Amino acid sequence: MDAPGRRQSERIYVKANIAFDKTGYMHPTAIIWEDGRIFPIETVRDFRPGSAEGDDVGDCYTVVIGGQEKILFFERADPRFSSRFGRWFVKKQ
């Protein structure tokens, strides 16, 4: 639930290609928009809990796309549904 006076940004859910390293760390490698455009992620610069950005759920990734830093979020699914791990989103600017 949002704090009084705090406006939540609109979320745009996207597809993402991801990779897992041998330790199980998950990192995104590309964002795919609904219209099919693919934006390769050049590097992941930072990873932190989403709460560091004011969100209560998931993880926050600072990624580089086309030479520019962008923020990509991973929203974890309800643990009661084991077939749904989570979903990716960006905030509408």
mmCIF file of C-alpha atoms in Angstrom:
data_model
loop_
_atom_site.group_PDB
_atom_site.id
_atom_site.type_symbol
_atom_site.label_atom_id
_atom_site.label_comp_id
_atom_site.label_asym_id
_atom_site.label_seq_id
_atom_site.Cartn_x
_atom_site.Cartn_y
_atom_site.Cartn_z
ATOM 1 C CA MET A 1 0.000 0.000 0.000
ATOM 2 C CA ASP A 2 1.257 3.463 -0.857
ATOM 3 C CA ALA A 3 1.981 6.043 1.787
ATOM 4 C CA PRO A 4 -0.379 9.059 1.846
ATOM 5 C CA GLY A 5 0.644 11.656 -0.704
ATOM 6 C CA ARG A 6 2.950 9.233 -2.532
ATOM 7 C CA ARG A 7 2.091 8.735 -6.172
ATOM 8 C CA GLN A 8 2.941 5.353 -7.654
ATOM 9 C CA SER A 9 4.434 5.429 -11.138
ATOM 10 C CA GLU A 10 2.667 3.514 -13.870
ATOM 11 C CA ARG A 11 4.289 0.171 -14.582
ATOM 12 C CA ILE A 12 4.869 -1.051 -18.110
ATOM 13 C CA TYR A 13 5.317 -4.820 -18.090
ATOM 14 C CA VAL A 14 7.823 -6.153 -20.610
ATOM 15 C CA LYS A 15 9.295 -9.450 -21.693
ATOM 16 C CA ALA A 16 12.938 -9.969 -20.862
ATOM 17 C CA ASN A 17 15.643 -12.393 -21.860
ATOM 18 C CA ILE A 18 17.555 -13.507 -18.805
ATOM 19 C CA ALA A 19 20.636 -15.542 -17.999
ATOM 20 C CA PHE A 20 21.659 -17.363 -14.854
ATOM 21 C CA ASP A 21 25.269 -17.719 -13.818
ATOM 22 C CA LYS A 22 26.617 -20.828 -12.087
ATOM 23 C CA THR A 23 25.768 -19.397 -8.660
ATOM 24 C CA GLY A 24 22.116 -18.930 -9.635
ATOM 25 C CA TYR A 25 22.314 -15.145 -9.997
ATOM 26 C CA MET A 26 19.668 -13.980 -12.496
ATOM 27 C CA HIS A 27 20.456 -11.069 -14.774
ATOM 28 C CA PRO A 28 18.575 -9.607 -17.731
ATOM 29 C CA THR A 29 20.206 -9.612 -21.165
ATOM 30 C CA ALA A 30 17.499 -7.875 -23.261
ATOM 31 C CA ILE A 31 14.134 -6.136 -22.959
ATOM 32 C CA ILE A 32 11.414 -6.964 -25.482
ATOM 33 C CA TRP A 33 8.565 -4.473 -25.932
ATOM 34 C CA GLU A 34 5.037 -5.582 -26.767
ATOM 35 C CA ASP A 35 5.508 -4.417 -30.381
ATOM 36 C CA GLY A 36 8.462 -6.817 -30.757
ATOM 37 C CA ARG A 37 11.328 -4.324 -30.523
ATOM 38 C CA ILE A 38 14.330 -5.827 -28.742
ATOM 39 C CA PHE A 39 16.750 -3.715 -26.709
ATOM 40 C CA PRO A 40 19.936 -5.597 -25.787
ATOM 41 C CA ILE A 41 21.280 -4.862 -22.305
ATOM 42 C CA GLU A 42 24.959 -4.017 -22.566
ATOM 43 C CA THR A 43 25.668 -4.440 -18.855
ATOM 44 C CA VAL A 44 24.016 -4.620 -15.452
ATOM 45 C CA ARG A 45 25.599 -1.861 -13.368
ATOM 46 C CA ASP A 46 23.725 -2.365 -10.111
ATOM 47 C CA PHE A 47 21.285 -4.685 -8.393
ATOM 48 C CA ARG A 48 19.345 -3.929 -5.201
ATOM 49 C CA PRO A 49 16.029 -4.685 -3.520
ATOM 50 C CA GLY A 50 13.147 -2.766 -5.117
ATOM 51 C CA SER A 51 12.406 -1.159 -1.763
ATOM 52 C CA ALA A 52 15.540 0.953 -2.299
ATOM 53 C CA GLU A 53 13.610 2.645 -5.117
ATOM 54 C CA GLY A 54 10.407 2.988 -3.089
ATOM 55 C CA ASP A 55 8.739 -0.198 -4.293
ATOM 56 C CA ASP A 56 7.761 -2.888 -1.850
ATOM 57 C CA VAL A 57 8.320 -5.940 -4.029
ATOM 58 C CA GLY A 58 10.986 -7.421 -6.197
ATOM 59 C CA ASP A 59 14.377 -6.310 -7.369
ATOM 60 C CA CYS A 60 15.773 -3.237 -9.079
ATOM 61 C CA TYR A 61 18.409 -3.466 -11.805
ATOM 62 C CA THR A 62 20.345 -0.506 -13.199
ATOM 63 C CA VAL A 63 21.123 -1.537 -16.774
ATOM 64 C CA VAL A 64 22.814 0.075 -19.764
ATOM 65 C CA ILE A 65 20.878 0.104 -23.041
ATOM 66 C CA GLY A 66 22.197 2.046 -26.020
ATOM 67 C CA GLY A 67 24.813 3.668 -23.811
ATOM 68 C CA GLN A 68 22.210 5.047 -21.370
ATOM 69 C CA GLU A 69 21.396 3.917 -17.835
ATOM 70 C CA LYS A 70 17.860 2.641 -17.350
ATOM 71 C CA ILE A 71 16.048 1.109 -14.385
ATOM 72 C CA LEU A 72 14.439 -2.315 -14.806
ATOM 73 C CA PHE A 73 12.400 -3.976 -12.081
ATOM 74 C CA PHE A 74 11.628 -7.610 -11.368
ATOM 75 C CA GLU A 75 8.359 -8.147 -9.489
ATOM 76 C CA ARG A 76 8.324 -11.461 -7.671
ATOM 77 C CA ALA A 77 5.196 -13.582 -7.991
ATOM 78 C CA ASP A 78 3.144 -14.841 -5.093
ATOM 79 C CA PRO A 79 5.034 -17.877 -3.696
ATOM 80 C CA ARG A 80 1.778 -19.855 -3.625
ATOM 81 C CA PHE A 81 1.972 -20.118 -7.430
ATOM 82 C CA SER A 82 5.146 -22.062 -8.130
ATOM 83 C CA SER A 83 4.795 -21.937 -11.923
ATOM 84 C CA ARG A 84 4.939 -18.107 -11.897
ATOM 85 C CA PHE A 85 8.347 -16.849 -10.840
ATOM 86 C CA GLY A 86 7.711 -13.163 -11.514
ATOM 87 C CA ARG A 87 7.590 -10.486 -14.199
ATOM 88 C CA TRP A 88 9.641 -7.547 -15.427
ATOM 89 C CA PHE A 89 8.573 -3.910 -15.698
ATOM 90 C CA VAL A 90 9.825 -0.398 -16.327
ATOM 91 C CA LYS A 91 8.266 2.757 -14.953
ATOM 92 C CA LYS A 92 6.522 5.073 -17.380
ATOM 93 C CA GLN A 93 8.373 8.374 -17.582
#
